């Protein structure tokens, strides 16, 4: 049957069924979700879309572009773990990357930027720094 984004298969506002009056159209097609997994074996596929353009479908990733909001800086960092997903615990168990999931990332690029920008090492305890 295929994945369709039309409204022909839905019911009317009154609850009655709609009659099929035409075939499915190419512009109504939908595609399977990417279900991007967290993996070091990176796989990104190119998908031809409407108008001959192309999109990139990430099947497996291990890095992403993340921002440190309060410092207004963005870096490409490694994703270490999927920690929480409000929509489904199964996505956490299977390490699936989706929009809105909480991930743990490698902080090294941000620490390096902070050191270079402010001249202070982030993550050091004050007592340890004072004793040294």
Coordinates of N, CA and C in Angstrom, one line a residue:
X1 N 0.8 -1.2 0.0 CA 0.0 0.0 0.0 C 0.9 1.2 0.0
X2 N 1.9 1.3 0.8 CA 2.8 2.5 0.8 C 2.3 3.5 1.9
X3 N 3.3 4.4 2.2 CA 3.0 5.4 3.2 C 2.5 6.6 2.5
X4 N 1.3 7.1 2.9 CA 0.7 8.2 2.2 C 0.4 9.4 3.1
X5 N 0.5 10.6 2.6 CA 0.2 11.8 3.4 C -1.1 12.5 2.9
X6 N -2.0 11.7 2.3 CA -3.2 12.3 1.8 C -4.3 12.2 2.9
X7 N -5.4 12.8 2.6 CA -6.6 12.7 3.5 C -7.7 11.9 2.9
X8 N -7.4 11.2 1.8 CA -8.5 10.5 1.1 C -8.9 9.3 2.0
X9 N -8.0 8.7 2.8 CA -8.3 7.5 3.5 C -9.0 7.9 4.9
X10 N -9.1 9.1 5.2 CA -9.8 9.5 6.4 C -11.3 9.6 6.3
X11 N -12.0 9.7 7.4 CA -13.4 9.8 7.4 C -13.9 11.3 7.3
X12 N -15.1 11.5 6.9 CA -15.7 12.9 6.8 C -15.9 13.4 8.2
X13 N -16.2 14.7 8.3 CA -16.5 15.3 9.6 C -17.7 14.7 10.3
X14 N -18.7 14.2 9.4 CA -19.9 13.5 9.9 C -19.6 12.1 10.4
X15 N -18.5 11.6 10.1 CA -18.2 10.2 10.5 C -18.3 9.2 9.3
X16 N -18.9 9.7 8.2 CA -19.0 8.8 7.0 C -17.7 8.6 6.3
X17 N -17.7 7.6 5.5 CA -16.5 7.3 4.7 C -16.4 8.1 3.4
X18 N -15.2 8.5 3.0 CA -15.0 9.2 1.8 C -14.9 8.2 0.6
X19 N -15.5 8.6 -0.5 CA -15.4 7.8 -1.7 C -14.1 8.0 -2.4
X20 N -13.5 7.0 -2.9 CA -12.2 7.2 -3.7 C -12.6 7.7 -5.1
X21 N -12.1 8.9 -5.4 CA -12.5 9.5 -6.6 C -11.3 9.8 -7.5
X22 N -10.1 9.4 -7.0 CA -8.9 9.5 -7.9 C -7.8 8.6 -7.3
X23 N -6.8 8.4 -8.1 CA -5.6 7.6 -7.6 C -4.8 8.4 -6.6
X24 N -3.9 7.7 -6.0 CA -2.9 8.4 -5.1 C -1.9 9.2 -6.0
X25 N -1.4 10.3 -5.6 CA -0.5 11.1 -6.4 C 0.9 11.0 -5.8
X26 N 1.9 11.3 -6.6 CA 3.3 11.2 -6.3 C 3.6 12.2 -5.1
X27 N 3.0 13.4 -5.2 CA 3.3 14.4 -4.2 C 2.7 14.1 -2.8
X28 N 1.9 13.1 -2.7 CA 1.3 12.7 -1.4 C 2.1 11.6 -0.7
X29 N 3.2 11.2 -1.4 CA 3.9 10.1 -0.8 C 4.6 10.4 0.5
X30 N 4.8 9.5 1.4 CA 5.5 9.6 2.6 C 6.6 8.6 2.7
X31 N 7.6 8.8 3.5 CA 8.7 7.8 3.6 C 8.8 7.3 5.0
X32 N 9.6 6.2 5.1 CA 9.8 5.6 6.4 C 10.7 6.5 7.2
X33 N 10.5 6.5 8.6 CA 11.3 7.3 9.4 C 12.7 6.8 9.4
X34 N 13.7 7.7 9.7 CA 15.1 7.3 9.6 C 15.5 6.5 10.8
X35 N 14.9 6.7 12.0 CA 15.3 6.0 13.2 C 16.8 5.9 13.4
X36 N 17.4 7.1 13.4 CA 18.9 7.3 13.5 C 19.4 6.7 14.8
X37 N 20.4 5.8 14.6 CA 21.0 5.1 15.8 C 22.3 5.7 16.1
X38 N 22.7 5.6 17.4 CA 24.0 6.1 17.9 C 25.0 5.0 17.6
X39 N 25.9 5.3 16.7 CA 26.9 4.3 16.3 C 28.2 5.0 15.7
X40 N 29.3 4.4 15.9 CA 30.6 4.9 15.3 C 30.7 4.6 13.9
X41 N 29.9 3.6 13.4 CA 29.9 3.3 12.0 C 28.9 4.2 11.3
X42 N 29.3 5.4 10.9 CA 28.4 6.4 10.4 C 27.8 6.0 9.0
X43 N 26.5 6.2 8.8 CA 25.9 5.9 7.6 C 24.9 7.0 7.3
X44 N 25.1 7.7 6.2 CA 24.2 8.8 5.8 C 23.8 8.5 4.3
X45 N 22.5 8.4 4.0 CA 22.1 8.1 2.6 C 21.5 9.4 2.0
X46 N 21.7 9.5 0.7 CA 21.1 10.6 -0.1 C 19.8 10.1 -0.6
X47 N 18.7 10.9 -0.4 CA 17.4 10.6 -0.9 C 16.9 11.7 -1.9
X48 N 16.5 11.2 -3.1 CA 16.0 12.1 -4.1 C 14.5 12.5 -3.7
X49 N 14.3 13.8 -3.6 CA 13.0 14.3 -3.2 C 12.3 15.1 -4.4
X50 N 11.2 15.7 -4.1 CA 10.4 16.4 -5.1 C 11.2 17.6 -5.7
X51 N 11.1 17.7 -7.0 CA 11.8 18.8 -7.7 C 13.2 18.4 -8.0
X52 N 13.6 17.1 -7.8 CA 14.9 16.7 -8.2 C 16.0 17.0 -7.1
X53 N 15.5 17.7 -6.0 CA 16.4 18.0 -5.0 C 16.8 16.8 -4.2
X54 N 17.7 17.0 -3.2 CA 18.1 15.8 -2.4 C 18.2 16.2 -0.9
X55 N 17.8 15.2 -0.1 CA 17.9 15.3 1.3 C 18.9 14.2 1.8
X56 N 19.4 14.4 3.0 CA 20.3 13.4 3.6 C 19.6 12.7 4.7
X57 N 19.6 11.4 4.6 CA 18.9 10.6 5.7 C 20.0 9.9 6.5
X58 N 20.1 10.3 7.8 CA 21.2 9.8 8.6 C 20.6 8.5 9.3
X59 N 21.3 7.4 9.0 CA 20.9 6.1 9.6 C 21.6 5.8 10.9
X60 N 22.9 6.2 10.9 CA 23.8 6.0 12.1 C 24.7 7.2 12.2
X61 N 24.8 7.8 13.4 CA 25.6 8.9 13.6 C 26.3 8.8 15.0
X62 N 27.4 9.5 15.1 CA 28.1 9.5 16.4 C 28.5 11.0 16.8
X63 N 28.1 11.9 16.0 CA 28.5 13.3 16.3 C 27.3 14.3 15.9
X64 N 27.4 15.5 16.4 CA 26.3 16.5 16.1 C 26.8 17.9 16.4
X65 N 26.0 18.8 16.0 CA 26.3 20.3 16.2 C 25.5 20.7 17.4
X66 N 26.2 21.0 18.5 CA 25.5 21.4 19.8 C 25.9 22.8 20.2
X67 N 25.0 23.4 20.9 CA 25.2 24.8 21.4 C 25.3 24.9 22.9
X68 N 26.1 25.7 23.4 CA 26.1 26.1 24.8 C 25.4 27.4 24.9
X69 N 24.1 27.4 25.2 CA 23.2 28.5 25.1 C 23.7 29.7 25.8
X70 N 24.1 29.6 27.1 CA 24.4 30.8 27.9 C 25.7 31.4 27.4
X71 N 26.6 30.7 26.8 CA 27.8 31.2 26.3 C 27.8 31.6 24.8
X72 N 26.7 31.3 24.2 CA 26.4 31.5 22.7 C 27.5 31.0 21.9
X73 N 27.9 29.7 22.1 CA 28.9 29.1 21.2 C 28.4 27.7 20.8
X74 N 28.8 27.3 19.6 CA 28.4 26.1 19.0 C 29.6 25.3 18.5
X75 N 29.6 24.0 18.8 CA 30.7 23.2 18.3 C 30.2 21.8 17.9
X76 N 30.9 21.2 16.9 CA 30.7 19.9 16.5 C 31.3 18.9 17.5
X77 N 30.5 18.1 18.2 CA 31.0 17.3 19.3 C 30.5 15.8 19.1
X78 N 31.1 14.9 19.8 CA 30.8 13.5 19.8 C 29.6 13.3 20.8
X79 N 28.7 12.5 20.3 CA 27.6 12.1 21.2 C 28.0 10.8 21.9
X80 N 27.9 10.8 23.2 CA 28.3 9.6 24.0 C 27.2 8.7 24.3
X81 N 26.0 9.2 24.6 CA 24.9 8.4 25.1 C 23.6 9.1 25.0
X82 N 22.5 8.3 24.7 CA 21.2 8.8 24.8 C 20.7 8.6 26.2
X83 N 20.4 9.7 26.9 CA 20.1 9.6 28.3 C 18.6 9.5 28.6
X84 N 17.8 10.3 27.9 CA 16.4 10.4 28.2 C 15.6 10.7 27.0
X85 N 14.4 10.2 26.9 CA 13.5 10.6 25.8 C 12.1 10.7 26.4
X86 N 11.5 11.8 26.4 CA 10.2 12.0 27.0 C 9.1 11.2 26.3
X87 N 9.3 11.0 25.0 CA 8.2 10.3 24.3 C 8.2 8.8 24.5
X88 N 9.4 8.2 24.6 CA 9.4 6.7 24.6 C 10.7 6.2 25.2
X89 N 10.6 5.3 26.2 CA 11.8 4.7 26.8 C 12.4 3.7 25.9
X90 N 11.7 3.2 25.0 CA 12.3 2.2 24.0 C 13.3 2.9 23.1
X91 N 13.2 4.2 22.9 CA 14.1 5.0 22.1 C 15.4 5.2 22.8
X92 N 15.4 5.2 24.2 CA 16.6 5.3 25.0 C 17.3 3.9 25.0
X93 N 16.5 2.9 25.1 CA 17.1 1.5 25.2 C 17.8 1.2 23.9
X94 N 17.2 1.6 22.8 CA 17.8 1.3 21.4 C 18.8 2.3 21.0
X95 N 19.0 3.4 21.8 CA 20.0 4.4 21.4 C 19.6 5.1 20.1
X96 N 18.3 5.5 20.0 CA 17.8 6.1 18.8 C 17.8 7.7 19.0
X97 N 18.4 8.4 18.0 CA 18.5 9.8 18.1 C 17.3 10.4 17.4
X98 N 16.5 11.2 18.1 CA 15.4 11.9 17.6 C 15.4 13.4 18.1
X99 N 14.6 14.2 17.5 CA 14.5 15.6 17.9 C 13.9 15.6 19.4
X100 N 14.5 16.4 20.2 CA 14.1 16.5 21.6 C 14.6 15.5 22.6
X101 N 15.4 14.5 22.1 CA 16.0 13.6 23.1 C 17.1 14.2 23.8
X102 N 17.3 13.8 25.1 CA 18.4 14.3 25.9 C 19.6 13.4 25.7
X103 N 20.8 14.0 25.2 CA 22.0 13.2 25.0 C 23.1 13.7 25.8
X104 N 24.1 12.8 26.1 CA 25.3 13.2 26.8 C 26.4 13.4 25.7
X105 N 27.1 14.5 25.7 CA 28.1 14.8 24.7 C 29.4 15.0 25.3
X106 N 30.5 14.9 24.5 CA 31.8 15.1 24.9 C 32.0 16.6 25.1
X107 N 32.5 17.1 26.3 CA 32.6 18.5 26.6 C 33.9 19.1 26.2
X108 N 34.9 18.3 25.7 CA 36.2 18.8 25.5 C 36.3 20.0 24.6
X109 N 35.5 20.0 23.4 CA 35.6 21.2 22.6 C 35.1 22.5 23.3
X110 N 34.1 22.4 24.1 CA 33.5 23.5 24.8 C 34.5 24.0 25.9
X111 N 35.1 23.0 26.6 CA 36.1 23.4 27.6 C 37.3 24.1 27.0
X112 N 37.7 23.6 25.8 CA 38.8 24.2 25.1 C 38.5 25.7 24.7
X113 N 37.3 25.9 24.2 CA 36.8 27.2 23.8 C 36.8 28.1 25.1
X114 N 36.3 27.6 26.2 CA 36.2 28.4 27.4 C 37.5 28.8 27.9
X115 N 38.5 27.9 27.9 CA 39.9 28.2 28.3 C 40.5 29.2 27.4
X116 N 40.3 29.1 26.1 CA 40.8 30.1 25.2 C 40.2 31.5 25.3
X117 N 38.9 31.5 25.5 CA 38.1 32.7 25.6 C 38.3 33.5 26.9
X118 N 38.2 32.8 28.0 CA 38.3 33.4 29.3 C 39.6 33.2 30.1
X119 N 40.4 32.3 29.6 CA 41.6 32.0 30.3 C 41.5 31.3 31.6
X120 N 40.3 30.6 31.8 CA 40.0 29.9 33.0 C 39.6 28.5 32.7
X121 N 40.2 27.5 33.4 CA 39.8 26.1 33.1 C 38.5 25.8 33.8
X122 N 37.5 25.3 33.0 CA 36.2 25.0 33.6 C 36.2 23.6 34.1
X123 N 35.5 23.4 35.2 CA 35.5 22.0 35.8 C 36.5 21.8 36.9
X124 N 37.3 22.8 37.2 CA 38.3 22.6 38.3 C 37.7 23.1 39.6
X125 N 37.9 22.4 40.7 CA 37.4 22.7 42.0 C 38.2 23.9 42.5
X126 N 37.5 24.9 43.2 CA 38.2 26.1 43.7 C 39.2 25.7 44.8
X127 N 38.9 24.8 45.7 CA 39.9 24.4 46.7 C 41.2 23.8 46.1
X128 N 41.0 23.0 45.1 CA 42.2 22.4 44.5 C 43.0 23.4 43.8
X129 N 42.4 24.4 43.2 CA 43.1 25.5 42.5 C 43.8 26.4 43.5
X130 N 43.2 26.6 44.7 CA 43.8 27.5 45.7 C 45.0 26.8 46.4
X131 N 44.9 25.5 46.6 CA 46.0 24.7 47.2 C 47.2 24.6 46.3
X132 N 47.0 24.7 45.1 CA 48.2 24.5 44.1 C 48.9 25.8 43.9

